Each structure stands twice: as structure tokens, then as C-alpha cells.
Short mmCIF file of C-alpha atoms and ligand atoms in Angstrom, two decimals:
data_model
loop_
_atom_site.label_atom_id
_atom_site.label_comp_id
_atom_site.label_asym_id
_atom_site.label_seq_id
_atom_site.Cartn_x
_atom_site.Cartn_y
_atom_site.Cartn_z
CA MET A 1 21.67 -66.05 51.29
CA LEU A 2 19.87 -68.73 49.39
CA ILE A 3 20.96 -69.04 45.77
CA GLY A 4 20.21 -72.06 43.64
CA GLY A 5 19.29 -74.14 46.67
CA GLU A 6 22.61 -73.44 48.40
CA TRP A 7 23.14 -71.40 51.54
CA ARG A 8 25.95 -69.05 50.69
CA GLN A 9 28.16 -66.43 52.24
CA ALA A 10 28.52 -63.09 50.48
CA ALA A 11 31.13 -62.91 47.77
CA ALA A 12 32.85 -60.14 49.73
CA GLY A 13 32.57 -61.95 53.08
CA GLU A 14 31.05 -59.04 55.06
CA GLU A 15 28.18 -59.73 57.49
CA ILE A 16 25.30 -57.50 58.64
CA GLU A 17 24.28 -57.83 62.27
CA VAL A 18 20.55 -58.26 62.93
CA VAL A 19 19.47 -56.48 66.10
CA ASN A 20 16.39 -56.97 68.29
CA PRO A 21 14.81 -53.48 68.45
CA ALA A 22 13.42 -54.12 71.94
CA THR A 23 16.70 -55.15 73.55
CA GLU A 24 19.28 -53.79 71.08
CA ALA A 25 20.97 -57.20 71.36
CA ALA A 26 22.43 -58.84 68.25
CA ILE A 27 20.39 -61.93 67.40
CA GLY A 28 22.24 -63.08 64.31
CA SER A 29 23.86 -61.90 61.15
CA VAL A 30 23.45 -62.31 57.43
CA PRO A 31 25.80 -61.84 54.50
CA ALA A 32 26.05 -58.31 53.14
CA GLY A 33 25.38 -59.14 49.51
CA ALA A 34 27.29 -57.38 46.77
CA GLN A 35 26.93 -57.02 43.02
CA ALA A 36 28.43 -60.46 42.36
CA ASP A 37 25.84 -62.10 44.61
CA VAL A 38 22.94 -60.39 42.86
CA GLU A 39 24.34 -61.35 39.47
CA LEU A 40 24.70 -64.96 40.55
CA ALA A 41 21.15 -65.04 41.95
CA VAL A 42 19.65 -63.54 38.79
CA ALA A 43 21.62 -65.90 36.53
CA THR A 44 20.49 -68.83 38.67
CA ALA A 45 16.85 -67.74 38.55
CA LYS A 46 17.11 -67.26 34.80
CA ARG A 47 18.47 -70.78 34.34
CA ALA A 48 15.69 -72.23 36.50
CA PHE A 49 12.93 -70.38 34.66
CA PRO A 50 12.22 -72.56 31.58
CA ALA A 51 11.78 -75.75 33.60
CA TRP A 52 9.60 -74.09 36.25
CA ALA A 53 7.45 -72.38 33.60
CA ALA A 54 6.99 -75.76 31.92
CA THR A 55 6.14 -77.57 35.17
CA ASP A 56 2.61 -78.92 35.18
CA VAL A 57 0.35 -76.28 36.71
CA GLU A 58 -1.13 -78.73 39.20
CA GLN A 59 2.36 -79.54 40.38
CA ARG A 60 3.12 -75.83 40.87
CA ALA A 61 -0.15 -75.47 42.76
CA HIS A 62 0.65 -78.52 44.86
CA VAL A 63 4.07 -77.22 45.82
CA LEU A 64 2.64 -73.86 46.86
CA ALA A 65 -0.09 -75.52 48.91
CA LYS A 66 2.55 -77.64 50.62
CA ALA A 67 4.54 -74.47 51.38
CA ALA A 68 1.43 -72.94 52.99
CA THR A 69 1.01 -76.05 55.15
CA LEU A 70 4.67 -76.00 56.21
CA ILE A 71 4.38 -72.32 57.11
CA GLU A 72 1.40 -73.16 59.32
CA GLU A 73 3.27 -76.03 60.91
CA HIS A 74 6.27 -73.80 61.67
CA ALA A 75 4.18 -70.81 62.72
CA ALA A 76 5.54 -70.70 66.27
CA ASP A 77 9.19 -70.66 65.18
CA LEU A 78 8.57 -68.18 62.39
CA ALA A 79 6.69 -65.86 64.74
CA ALA A 80 9.47 -66.04 67.31
CA THR A 81 12.05 -65.05 64.70
CA LEU A 82 9.82 -62.27 63.42
CA THR A 83 9.32 -60.84 66.90
CA ALA A 84 13.04 -61.01 67.64
CA GLU A 85 14.10 -59.21 64.47
CA GLN A 86 11.16 -56.87 63.87
CA GLY A 87 9.95 -56.18 67.40
CA LYS A 88 6.21 -56.84 67.04
CA PRO A 89 4.46 -58.68 69.89
CA ILE A 90 4.35 -62.43 69.49
CA ALA A 91 0.55 -62.49 68.99
CA GLU A 92 0.89 -60.02 66.11
CA ALA A 93 3.75 -62.04 64.65
CA ARG A 94 1.52 -65.14 64.77
CA GLY A 95 -1.13 -63.13 62.94
CA GLU A 96 1.34 -62.18 60.25
CA VAL A 97 2.43 -65.80 59.74
CA THR A 98 -1.22 -66.90 59.49
CA HIS A 99 -1.85 -64.19 56.92
CA LEU A 100 1.20 -65.32 54.94
CA ALA A 101 -0.01 -68.93 54.87
CA HIS A 102 -3.48 -67.79 53.80
CA GLY A 103 -2.03 -65.73 50.96
CA VAL A 104 0.22 -68.50 49.71
CA ARG A 105 -2.70 -70.97 49.77
CA TYR A 106 -4.87 -68.45 47.92
CA TYR A 107 -2.41 -68.38 45.00
CA ALA A 108 -1.89 -72.14 45.18
CA GLU A 109 -5.62 -72.49 44.56
CA ALA A 110 -5.66 -69.73 41.93
CA ALA A 111 -2.78 -71.20 39.92
CA THR A 112 -5.00 -73.73 38.16
CA LYS A 113 -7.72 -71.21 37.37
CA VAL A 114 -5.81 -68.82 35.12
CA ARG A 115 -7.55 -68.63 31.76
CA GLY A 116 -6.89 -67.08 28.41
CA ALA A 117 -9.40 -66.20 25.70
CA HIS A 118 -10.67 -67.18 22.29
CA GLN A 119 -11.68 -64.56 19.75
CA GLU A 120 -13.51 -64.92 16.45
CA LEU A 121 -11.82 -62.82 13.78
CA PRO A 122 -13.05 -61.20 10.55
CA SER A 123 -12.20 -63.39 7.56
CA ALA A 124 -11.00 -60.68 5.15
CA LEU A 125 -7.43 -62.04 5.34
CA GLY A 126 -8.60 -65.64 5.30
CA PRO A 127 -10.38 -67.63 7.98
CA ALA A 128 -8.60 -67.35 11.30
CA TYR A 129 -9.26 -67.17 15.00
CA GLY A 130 -7.41 -65.46 17.79
CA MET A 131 -6.26 -66.67 21.18
CA VAL A 132 -5.04 -64.60 24.08
CA ILE A 133 -2.52 -66.62 26.01
CA ARG A 134 -0.69 -65.76 29.23
CA ARG A 135 3.02 -66.37 29.45
CA PRO A 136 5.16 -66.05 32.55
CA MET A 137 7.69 -63.26 32.36
CA GLY A 138 10.92 -64.71 33.70
CA VAL A 139 12.95 -63.48 36.64
CA CYS A 140 11.03 -61.29 39.09
CA ALA A 141 12.61 -59.18 41.83
CA ALA A 142 10.67 -59.06 45.12
CA ILE A 143 11.83 -56.22 47.37
CA THR A 144 10.25 -56.00 50.81
CA PRO A 145 10.32 -53.54 53.74
CA TYR A 146 10.81 -54.09 57.45
CA ASN A 147 7.28 -53.65 58.76
CA PHE A 148 5.55 -56.82 57.48
CA PRO A 149 8.48 -58.82 56.14
CA LEU A 150 6.51 -62.05 55.68
CA THR A 151 3.10 -61.07 54.34
CA LEU A 152 4.71 -58.71 51.85
CA LEU A 153 7.06 -61.46 50.72
CA GLY A 154 4.07 -63.75 50.20
CA THR A 155 2.14 -61.21 48.13
CA LYS A 156 5.01 -61.20 45.64
CA VAL A 157 6.49 -64.69 45.70
CA ALA A 158 3.19 -66.62 45.66
CA PRO A 159 1.62 -65.07 42.52
CA ALA A 160 5.02 -65.02 40.80
CA LEU A 161 5.64 -68.73 41.36
CA ALA A 162 2.01 -69.68 40.73
CA SER A 163 2.24 -68.20 37.24
CA GLY A 164 5.53 -69.89 36.40
CA ASN A 165 8.10 -67.19 37.11
CA THR A 166 11.26 -67.43 39.16
CA VAL A 167 12.17 -64.97 41.91
CA VAL A 168 15.07 -63.16 43.50
CA ALA A 169 13.83 -61.78 46.83
CA LYS A 170 15.59 -59.03 48.75
CA PRO A 171 14.32 -58.48 52.30
CA ALA A 172 15.05 -55.32 54.28
CA SER A 173 18.55 -55.52 55.73
CA THR A 174 17.17 -55.33 59.28
CA THR A 175 14.57 -58.13 58.86
CA PRO A 176 16.09 -60.91 56.76
CA LEU A 177 15.89 -63.87 59.15
CA ALA A 178 12.21 -64.88 58.96
CA THR A 179 12.34 -64.43 55.18
CA LEU A 180 15.22 -66.91 54.95
CA GLU A 181 13.27 -69.38 57.11
CA VAL A 182 10.26 -69.08 54.81
CA ALA A 183 12.48 -69.61 51.75
CA ARG A 184 13.76 -72.81 53.37
CA LEU A 185 10.15 -73.98 53.79
CA PHE A 186 9.38 -73.28 50.13
CA ALA A 187 12.39 -75.42 49.22
CA GLU A 188 11.23 -78.17 51.58
CA ALA A 189 7.81 -78.01 49.93
CA GLY A 190 9.42 -78.87 46.60
CA VAL A 191 10.17 -75.53 44.96
CA PRO A 192 13.14 -76.51 42.78
CA ASP A 193 16.60 -75.05 43.37
CA GLY A 194 17.01 -71.66 41.75
CA VAL A 195 13.28 -70.91 41.49
CA LEU A 196 13.21 -68.87 44.70
CA ASN A 197 16.45 -67.16 45.70
CA VAL A 198 17.06 -64.73 48.54
CA VAL A 199 19.85 -62.17 48.48
CA THR A 200 20.48 -60.36 51.74
CA GLY A 201 22.12 -56.97 51.98
CA ARG A 202 21.58 -53.25 52.04
CA GLY A 203 19.17 -51.80 49.54
CA ALA A 204 21.41 -48.83 48.88
CA GLU A 205 24.24 -51.19 47.94
CA ILE A 206 22.57 -53.96 45.95
CA GLY A 207 19.11 -52.63 45.13
CA ASP A 208 20.18 -50.80 41.99
CA VAL A 209 22.01 -53.86 40.65
CA LEU A 210 18.95 -56.03 41.16
CA VAL A 211 16.43 -53.55 39.76
CA GLY A 212 18.65 -52.59 36.85
CA HIS A 213 19.74 -56.10 35.90
CA PRO A 214 18.77 -56.71 32.26
CA ASP A 215 17.53 -60.23 33.03
CA VAL A 216 15.06 -59.05 35.68
CA ARG A 217 11.86 -58.41 33.78
CA ARG A 218 9.56 -57.56 36.64
CA VAL A 219 10.10 -55.62 39.87
CA ALA A 220 7.65 -55.85 42.76
CA PHE A 221 8.54 -53.27 45.38
CA THR A 222 7.05 -52.35 48.74
CA GLY A 223 8.62 -49.57 50.72
CA GLU A 224 8.91 -45.83 51.06
CA THR A 225 7.71 -43.50 48.35
CA ALA A 226 11.19 -41.98 47.98
CA THR A 227 12.72 -45.41 47.38
CA GLY A 228 9.93 -46.22 44.95
CA ARG A 229 10.70 -43.10 42.91
CA HIS A 230 14.34 -44.12 42.79
CA ILE A 231 13.43 -47.62 41.63
CA VAL A 232 11.28 -46.23 38.83
CA SER A 233 14.20 -44.06 37.72
CA ILE A 234 16.19 -47.24 37.12
CA ALA A 235 13.46 -49.63 35.98
CA GLY A 236 11.64 -47.08 33.80
CA PRO A 237 14.32 -46.54 31.14
CA ALA A 238 14.84 -50.32 31.02
CA LEU A 239 11.06 -50.69 30.36
CA LYS A 240 10.52 -53.21 33.14
CA ARG A 241 7.16 -54.09 34.57
CA VAL A 242 6.96 -52.53 38.02
CA THR A 243 4.46 -52.49 40.86
CA LEU A 244 5.02 -50.02 43.66
CA GLU A 245 3.31 -50.38 47.03
CA LEU A 246 4.42 -47.22 48.81
CA GLY A 247 3.53 -45.05 51.77
CA GLY A 248 0.09 -43.99 52.93
CA SER A 249 -1.77 -41.53 55.11
CA ASP A 250 -5.21 -43.11 55.24
CA PRO A 251 -8.11 -40.89 56.29
CA VAL A 252 -10.96 -42.19 58.45
CA ILE A 253 -14.29 -40.36 58.49
CA VAL A 254 -16.50 -41.07 61.50
CA CYS A 255 -20.02 -39.72 61.00
CA ALA A 256 -22.56 -38.80 63.65
CA ASP A 257 -24.60 -41.99 63.08
CA ALA A 258 -21.57 -44.29 63.39
CA ASP A 259 -21.26 -47.16 65.81
CA VAL A 260 -18.68 -45.25 67.82
CA ASP A 261 -17.59 -48.22 69.90
CA ALA A 262 -16.87 -50.32 66.79
CA ALA A 263 -15.15 -47.38 65.08
CA VAL A 264 -12.85 -46.79 68.05
CA LYS A 265 -11.90 -50.47 68.22
CA ALA A 266 -11.12 -50.52 64.50
CA VAL A 267 -9.11 -47.31 64.67
CA ILE A 268 -7.13 -48.68 67.61
CA ILE A 269 -6.08 -51.68 65.55
CA GLY A 270 -5.66 -49.60 62.42
CA ARG A 271 -3.30 -47.16 64.06
CA TYR A 272 -1.53 -49.03 66.85
CA TRP A 273 -1.10 -52.57 65.42
CA ASN A 274 2.58 -53.22 64.69
CA ALA A 275 3.33 -50.07 66.72
CA GLY A 276 1.74 -48.09 63.91
CA GLN A 277 4.30 -49.23 61.36
CA ALA A 278 1.79 -50.06 58.69
CA CYS A 279 1.22 -48.70 55.22
CA LEU A 280 -2.51 -49.20 55.52
CA GLY A 281 -3.55 -47.64 58.75
CA CYS A 282 -5.80 -45.09 60.30
CA LYS A 283 -3.50 -42.12 60.06
CA ARG A 284 -5.87 -39.12 60.18
CA VAL A 285 -9.29 -39.38 61.78
CA PHE A 286 -12.07 -36.86 61.03
CA ILE A 287 -14.95 -37.10 63.51
CA GLU A 288 -18.31 -35.41 63.18
CA ASP A 289 -19.04 -32.88 65.88
CA ALA A 290 -21.89 -34.78 67.58
CA VAL A 291 -19.75 -37.85 68.36
CA TYR A 292 -16.34 -36.21 68.66
CA ASP A 293 -16.16 -36.14 72.46
CA ASP A 294 -17.45 -39.68 72.84
CA PHE A 295 -15.08 -41.04 70.17
CA VAL A 296 -12.01 -39.23 71.46
CA SER A 297 -12.56 -40.11 75.12
CA GLN A 298 -13.00 -43.81 74.27
CA LEU A 299 -9.95 -43.65 72.01
CA VAL A 300 -7.73 -42.09 74.67
CA GLU A 301 -8.94 -44.55 77.30
CA ARG A 302 -8.05 -47.51 75.06
CA VAL A 303 -4.70 -46.07 73.96
CA GLY A 304 -3.86 -45.73 77.67
CA ARG A 305 -4.03 -49.53 78.01
CA TYR A 306 -0.98 -50.05 75.82
CA GLU A 307 2.24 -50.96 77.51
CA PRO A 308 5.26 -50.61 75.20
CA GLY A 309 7.79 -53.35 75.82
CA ASP A 310 9.55 -56.46 74.64
CA GLY A 311 7.28 -58.30 72.20
CA THR A 312 8.27 -61.69 73.59
CA VAL A 313 6.76 -60.85 77.00
CA LYS A 314 2.98 -60.62 77.31
CA ALA A 315 1.52 -57.62 79.11
CA GLU A 316 -0.67 -58.39 82.10
CA LYS A 317 -4.36 -57.96 81.36
CA PRO A 318 -5.99 -55.51 80.85
CA ARG A 319 -2.75 -54.00 79.55
CA LEU A 320 -1.89 -54.59 75.89
CA ARG A 321 1.61 -55.11 74.60
CA MET A 322 2.99 -52.76 71.99
CA GLY A 323 6.42 -53.47 70.53
CA PRO A 324 9.23 -51.01 69.91
CA ILE A 325 9.70 -48.85 66.85
CA HIS A 326 11.84 -50.92 64.53
CA LYS A 327 14.64 -48.38 64.07
CA ARG A 328 16.03 -45.68 66.32
CA SER A 329 16.02 -43.17 63.45
CA ALA A 330 12.32 -43.91 62.76
CA ARG A 331 11.46 -43.40 66.45
CA ASP A 332 13.35 -40.09 66.51
CA GLU A 333 11.53 -38.95 63.38
CA LEU A 334 8.17 -39.74 64.99
CA VAL A 335 9.11 -37.57 67.97
CA GLU A 336 9.98 -34.73 65.59
CA GLN A 337 6.67 -35.12 63.75
CA LEU A 338 4.82 -35.08 67.06
CA GLU A 339 6.64 -31.93 68.17
CA ASP A 340 5.84 -30.32 64.85
CA GLY A 341 2.16 -31.18 65.38
CA VAL A 342 2.25 -29.38 68.73
CA ALA A 343 4.05 -26.41 67.18
CA HIS A 344 1.16 -26.25 64.71
CA GLY A 345 -1.45 -26.00 67.45
CA GLY A 346 -2.02 -29.68 68.23
CA GLU A 347 -2.80 -30.83 71.76
CA VAL A 348 -1.27 -34.12 72.92
CA LEU A 349 -4.14 -35.94 74.64
CA ILE A 350 -2.01 -38.93 75.64
CA GLY A 351 1.39 -40.47 75.01
CA GLY A 352 4.43 -39.32 73.09
CA GLY A 353 7.01 -40.15 75.75
CA THR A 354 10.13 -42.21 75.10
CA GLY A 355 11.31 -42.87 78.64
CA GLY A 356 11.11 -45.81 81.04
CA HIS A 357 13.20 -48.30 79.09
CA GLN A 358 16.80 -49.37 79.64
CA LYS A 359 17.13 -50.42 76.02
CA GLY A 360 15.09 -50.37 72.84
CA TRP A 361 13.45 -47.74 70.68
CA PHE A 362 10.08 -47.17 72.26
CA LEU A 363 7.42 -44.52 71.90
CA ASP A 364 4.33 -44.27 74.08
CA PRO A 365 1.36 -44.35 71.70
CA ALA A 366 -0.09 -40.90 71.24
CA VAL A 367 -3.26 -39.08 70.23
CA VAL A 368 -2.98 -35.45 69.09
CA ALA A 369 -6.04 -33.25 68.73
CA GLU A 370 -6.24 -30.76 65.88
CA PRO A 371 -2.68 -30.24 64.67
CA GLY A 372 -2.87 -27.63 61.91
CA ASP A 373 -3.24 -28.68 58.29
CA GLY A 374 0.34 -27.59 57.59
CA SER A 375 1.83 -29.83 60.27
CA ARG A 376 3.98 -32.84 59.47
CA LEU A 377 1.37 -35.06 61.12
CA VAL A 378 -0.93 -34.11 58.25
CA THR A 379 1.35 -33.57 55.29
CA GLU A 380 3.68 -36.56 55.77
CA GLU A 381 3.28 -40.26 56.32
CA VAL A 382 3.43 -40.95 60.07
CA PHE A 383 4.94 -44.42 60.39
CA GLY A 384 4.28 -45.12 64.04
CA PRO A 385 1.75 -44.96 66.88
CA VAL A 386 0.81 -41.28 66.67
CA LEU A 387 -2.73 -40.37 65.64
CA PRO A 388 -4.04 -36.90 64.82
CA VAL A 389 -7.80 -36.42 65.29
CA PHE A 390 -9.95 -33.64 63.84
CA ARG A 391 -13.50 -32.41 64.38
CA PHE A 392 -15.73 -31.77 61.37
CA THR A 393 -19.16 -30.27 60.91
CA ASP A 394 -19.47 -30.30 57.13
CA PHE A 395 -19.23 -33.64 55.28
CA ASP A 396 -17.97 -32.00 52.07
CA ASP A 397 -15.17 -30.46 54.06
CA ALA A 398 -14.30 -33.84 55.61
CA LEU A 399 -14.05 -35.37 52.12
CA ARG A 400 -11.88 -32.49 50.94
CA ARG A 401 -9.51 -32.86 53.88
CA ALA A 402 -9.43 -36.64 53.46
CA ASN A 403 -8.08 -36.07 49.95
CA ASP A 404 -5.72 -33.30 50.99
CA THR A 405 -2.64 -35.54 51.06
CA PRO A 406 -0.09 -36.67 48.52
CA TYR A 407 -0.97 -40.27 49.39
CA GLY A 408 -3.85 -42.46 48.28
CA LEU A 409 -3.57 -45.94 49.73
CA GLY A 410 -6.51 -46.74 52.03
CA SER A 411 -9.43 -44.85 53.57
CA SER A 412 -12.54 -45.62 55.55
CA ILE A 413 -15.93 -44.24 56.48
CA TRP A 414 -18.13 -45.05 59.46
CA THR A 415 -21.79 -44.42 58.76
CA HIS A 416 -24.98 -46.17 57.67
CA ASP A 417 -26.01 -43.33 55.38
CA VAL A 418 -25.90 -44.88 51.92
CA ARG A 419 -25.45 -41.53 50.20
CA ARG A 420 -22.35 -40.77 52.25
CA ILE A 421 -21.03 -44.29 51.66
CA HIS A 422 -21.53 -43.81 47.95
CA ARG A 423 -19.75 -40.47 47.99
CA ALA A 424 -16.79 -41.82 49.97
CA ALA A 425 -16.43 -44.75 47.57
CA GLN A 426 -16.60 -42.45 44.55
CA GLU A 427 -14.77 -39.39 45.79
CA ILE A 428 -11.94 -40.45 48.07
CA ASP A 429 -8.77 -40.80 45.99
CA ALA A 430 -7.43 -44.08 47.34
CA GLY A 431 -6.90 -47.66 46.33
CA MET A 432 -9.36 -48.87 48.95
CA THR A 433 -12.29 -47.59 50.99
CA TRP A 434 -13.61 -49.64 53.88
CA VAL A 435 -17.12 -49.02 55.13
CA ASN A 436 -17.69 -49.74 58.83
CA GLN A 437 -14.63 -52.00 58.65
CA ILE A 438 -11.08 -52.12 59.82
CA HIS A 439 -8.29 -51.28 57.33
CA TYR A 440 -7.24 -54.81 56.47
CA GLY A 441 -5.64 -56.06 53.27
CA TYR A 442 -7.68 -59.09 52.23
CA ASP A 443 -5.84 -61.58 50.05
CA GLU A 444 -8.99 -61.80 47.93
CA LEU A 445 -9.18 -58.16 46.84
CA PRO A 446 -6.77 -56.16 44.68
CA PHE A 447 -4.71 -53.92 46.87
CA GLY A 448 -2.58 -50.93 45.95
CA GLY A 449 -2.54 -47.18 45.93
CA VAL A 450 -2.89 -44.11 43.77
CA LYS A 451 -0.91 -40.84 43.77
CA ASP A 452 2.25 -41.08 45.92
CA SER A 453 1.14 -44.45 47.27
CA GLY A 454 2.25 -46.04 44.01
CA PHE A 455 0.67 -48.07 41.25
CA GLY A 456 -0.13 -51.65 40.36
CA LYS A 457 -1.99 -54.21 42.40
CA GLU A 458 -1.05 -56.98 44.75
CA HIS A 459 -3.56 -59.48 46.19
CA GLY A 460 -6.58 -60.89 44.41
CA LEU A 461 -6.70 -62.66 41.07
CA GLU A 462 -5.75 -59.29 39.55
CA ALA A 463 -2.23 -59.62 40.96
CA LEU A 464 -1.64 -62.59 38.67
CA ASP A 465 -2.07 -60.26 35.70
CA SER A 466 1.12 -58.46 36.58
CA TYR A 467 3.14 -61.69 36.55
CA VAL A 468 2.20 -62.70 33.01
CA GLU A 469 2.46 -61.18 29.57
CA LEU A 470 -0.67 -61.36 27.46
CA LYS A 471 0.14 -62.60 23.99
CA SER A 472 -2.25 -62.65 21.05
CA VAL A 473 -1.96 -65.63 18.75
CA VAL A 474 -3.69 -65.62 15.39
CA VAL A 475 -4.30 -69.05 13.92
CA GLY A 476 -4.92 -69.20 10.18
CA GLY A 477 -4.53 -71.87 7.48
CA LEU A 478 -7.81 -73.34 8.60
CA GLN A 479 -9.02 -74.42 5.13
P1 NAD B 508 12.41 -48.66 52.38
O1 NAD B 508 11.97 -48.02 51.12
O2 NAD B 508 13.47 -48.01 53.18
O3 NAD B 508 12.95 -50.15 52.08
C1 NAD B 508 12.17 -51.10 51.42
C2 NAD B 508 13.09 -52.09 50.71
O4 NAD B 508 13.76 -51.42 49.66
C3 NAD B 508 14.16 -52.68 51.60
O5 NAD B 508 14.35 -54.04 51.26
C4 NAD B 508 15.37 -51.87 51.22
O6 NAD B 508 16.59 -52.53 51.47
C5 NAD B 508 15.13 -51.71 49.73
N1 NAD B 508 15.89 -50.64 49.08
C6 NAD B 508 16.42 -49.52 49.61
N2 NAD B 508 17.07 -48.82 48.65
C7 NAD B 508 16.92 -49.51 47.49
C8 NAD B 508 17.36 -49.31 46.16
N3 NAD B 508 18.11 -48.27 45.80
N4 NAD B 508 17.00 -50.22 45.23
C9 NAD B 508 16.25 -51.29 45.55
N5 NAD B 508 15.83 -51.55 46.81
C10 NAD B 508 16.16 -50.67 47.76
O7 NAD B 508 11.09 -48.91 53.23
P2 NAD B 508 10.98 -49.34 54.76
O8 NAD B 508 11.40 -48.18 55.59
O9 NAD B 508 11.62 -50.66 54.96
O10 NAD B 508 9.40 -49.57 54.89
C11 NAD B 508 8.52 -48.62 55.31
C12 NAD B 508 7.78 -47.99 54.14
O11 NAD B 508 7.13 -49.00 53.37
C13 NAD B 508 6.67 -47.05 54.58
O12 NAD B 508 6.70 -45.91 53.78
C14 NAD B 508 5.41 -47.85 54.33
O13 NAD B 508 4.24 -47.09 54.16
C15 NAD B 508 5.78 -48.61 53.13
N6 NAD B 508 4.91 -49.78 52.98
C16 NAD B 508 3.99 -49.82 51.98
C17 NAD B 508 3.13 -50.90 51.86
C18 NAD B 508 2.11 -50.97 50.77
O14 NAD B 508 1.67 -52.07 50.46
N7 NAD B 508 1.72 -49.88 50.17
C19 NAD B 508 3.22 -51.96 52.76
C20 NAD B 508 4.18 -51.88 53.77
C21 NAD B 508 5.03 -50.79 53.87
#
């Protein structure tokens, strides 16, 4: 753990083993934090807050920019750690590190551009004017999941620090190592001791203490919807500011006039990147009758190129490496969801097997045609490389089915028909709609869901709003 610039063992002394999901070998261990560790981290962050908030904004921006540069310089090592603990192929891990550096630099550049407002006021109570100023909030908790441990850390830590807050980060217990390396780089960049702290441990054991701590004013959470609900039950009564980036079941609508080749390539990345363990992803694809056969045959052909295996070893071209599922329980749940899809009339067009590996939690990427609307592949989030595909003939019906989910994170449409684009943008209940584009979370645009996908925004200048309190100041005595 990193608390107040010191690397510490847990107060209770217990360690959590970190396991490579491809080999099941232990690759390290981290302290299993307990209540005392969280309390120390929060107290340390609270002490560090006034000085960091008062630090010249250009200095804060400079330190963040330096952190981005150090992340780029250490990209190879960070990616290797990420692959070992998370399982993703090394090229994908490099992509995640690059995205992290980009996001941190984005907020380094944004830090000096935060503005308030001036307001003329009626003079009935005497001449006065108003100002709207932005004040940092204090200690922020940053809680991250196992699928993109680094980018999701960056989307919380960078805007928090840029706006003058201090942070206690809690990575998933199975992916703490790359997070700790990044925290070390922030320290090397000049982030003062106590401004960024990392407490390792199990969410079920220390999460409530962190979220419920009276000195934590802001909670940024990414993870499962069920965990998000639990967090709100603790943070809500304490009236904390919370953003929740939760699960998703993004629909994709491929129309008859679509560039099928481009759509297939985007869906491949959108569903099978990170072995499908992505919140934003192509999770249900609706294809118009006229291009259904073409789309599905290209899709199945491309999915067949994947070779699940150890992310550190490249597949031989034209094969593509896919990493393991991060947790055995998650892999087993995917198999159950797949079986449920078949029980509801779905036809497995490719994949779904788990064999052929001595060790590791692998699943052959799958495509399932037409599982019934009541199947778990439709009603639940599918957090892995299993893709249901559906034929549609009526666009209204496709829109209705796209919205027929508790989730509302991303969505996309593939067409050049401006009326359909307009309708998708207006009518799909989601935080984002991509048009003829891959589901990718740009640092520049606000990102977040509706319905069971949560609330609040990360990314973009808008994310800075949730790390400051607006305060109105009325200045009188002018005459
Ligand atoms: P998870 O909810 O199990 O864990 C996320 C984090 O919460 C971990 O750090 C965990 O230790 C912690 N946690 C667990 N119990 C807690 C508690 N009581 N209090 C505080 N923290 C607690 O999620 P996961 O399985 O690691 O991640 C996968 C999920 O995350 C999927 O549902 C996925 O869609 C979602 N996700 C969403 C986004 C998004 O931006 N919307 C991005 C990535 C992942």
C-alpha cells in the first residue's frame, strides 16, 4: 500500500496473492488492507489536502504532465505487469497504458483552463456583483474494477488531482500491481506525499469503511451494478457526491446500407477486445435482413481467427491472441449464460468451448444466433467474449429491442441514413451513441451511463465539474 508516500504493510499483516489468470501462478502479493489502513489513508489524504489545493495551478498541471510522460516512458514495464495480473494480451495492455497517459495529459492541460463566472446583480439590496467560484472538495475515493485497472484509475485520479483534491484509490483485489506502479510514477513526477494514496484489499472488507468514512466527500466508483447499488446505500445517507460507472449491454444496429466490412471489424474489437471484459462493448447486435448473412458469415470467420492463450505470447499470424477470462467464477458464469442462450433457442455458430488448456480460465470466443429475448444473454450483462446476434426487418422494432435492457451505457448504429442516425441519437436510452464508429471511450467526451449503468460523467471537461463544488460569492460594499 502507498500511504503518505510510504510503502506499508497492512496493519493486520495479512497478504493477498495476485494470480496470473493464464497460468494460475502466483506473481506477487499485496497487503490485505483493513479498517485501520483505510482510516490512516483517509487521514493522510485529509492532511495533505489544504497544501495541494493551494498549490499553484500551473504546478499541479506540470506535475500531472510529468506523470503522463513517466507513464509513457515506463509503458513496457507497466504493460507487462498488467498482462501478468489481468491476463490481457501484451498489445492490448500497451494500448491501455497509452490511453492512461493520454487521459492524464488531457487533465494536465485542462487544469489551467477551469473558469468560474461573474454575474451582475440587481441593486435593490445595494450595489453588488456575484461570482461563481469552484472549490476542490477534499478527499476523493477512487474505486476501480479488474477489467481496465489503469485507464479507470486515470479517469478518476487525473481530474481529482487537477482540480486540487487528494485521493485514496482502491484497486480490485486481483489487479493491484500495475496501479501501485502508476502511483509510484505519480510520486516520482512530484505529486506530494499523501496526495495520492493506494489502499489494497478486498472490497467486501474495506470498501464500506472507505465509502462511509466521514472525511471522504466524493466517491468515484466503476464496477458492477450490484456493487454500485450497495455503495449508494452507504454514500447516499451520508450525502456524498458519487459517480457510478456500472455495467452495460450495448446494442449495435447494423442497417442494410451499412459498410458491413467496417461494421464487422468494429464489432470484433467491441466485443472481443480484453476477452470481452469491457463495460462499453458490442453486446447485442441487431442486423437488418438484407445484410444479415453477409455480416454474420464475416463475423464468424473473424472470430475463428482468435486463439485464446497466454497474453505474454503472441499468436502466429493470421491468428489473433485472446487472453483468459480474469476469474474462474466469471468464466463459469459465461458458460452458464451461453447454455441459457441455447436453452432459449439460440444457435452457437462458433466457440463456447473451455478445453485445450492445462491451466488458466479460458473461453473460446462465441457467436450465438437468435437466443430468445428472455435469455440471460439478452437480459443480463455478458462480461466476456460471447455475442448474441439478431435479425431485424423493422427499424422501429430494432430500436425497441435496443432499449429493452436494464442497462444504458453505450450503443451504436451503422448506416448513412441521416433520419435513422437522428432517431438512434434521440431514442436510444444510453450515455453514448456511436455512428459508424467503434465503441471507444474518448478522453475528450463525457462518458457515463443511464438506467442501471449508473450516473455521473467521467472523461471530458465535464468530469472536472464533479470534483469541485460551485460556490456563489456576493460582493457588496462597493460604494
Ligand atoms: P466489482 O463491482 O466486483 O468491483 C469493483 C471494485 O469495487 C473493486 O475494487 C472491488 O474491490 C470494489 N468493491 C467491492 N465491494 C465493495 C464495497 N462493498 N464497497 C466498496 N468497494 C467495493 O466489479 P468488477 O467485477 O471488478 O468489474 C466488472 C464490472 O465493472 C462490470 O459490471 C463492468 O461492466 C463494470 N465496468 C463499468 C465501467 C463503466 O465505465 N461503466 C467500466 C469498466 C467496468
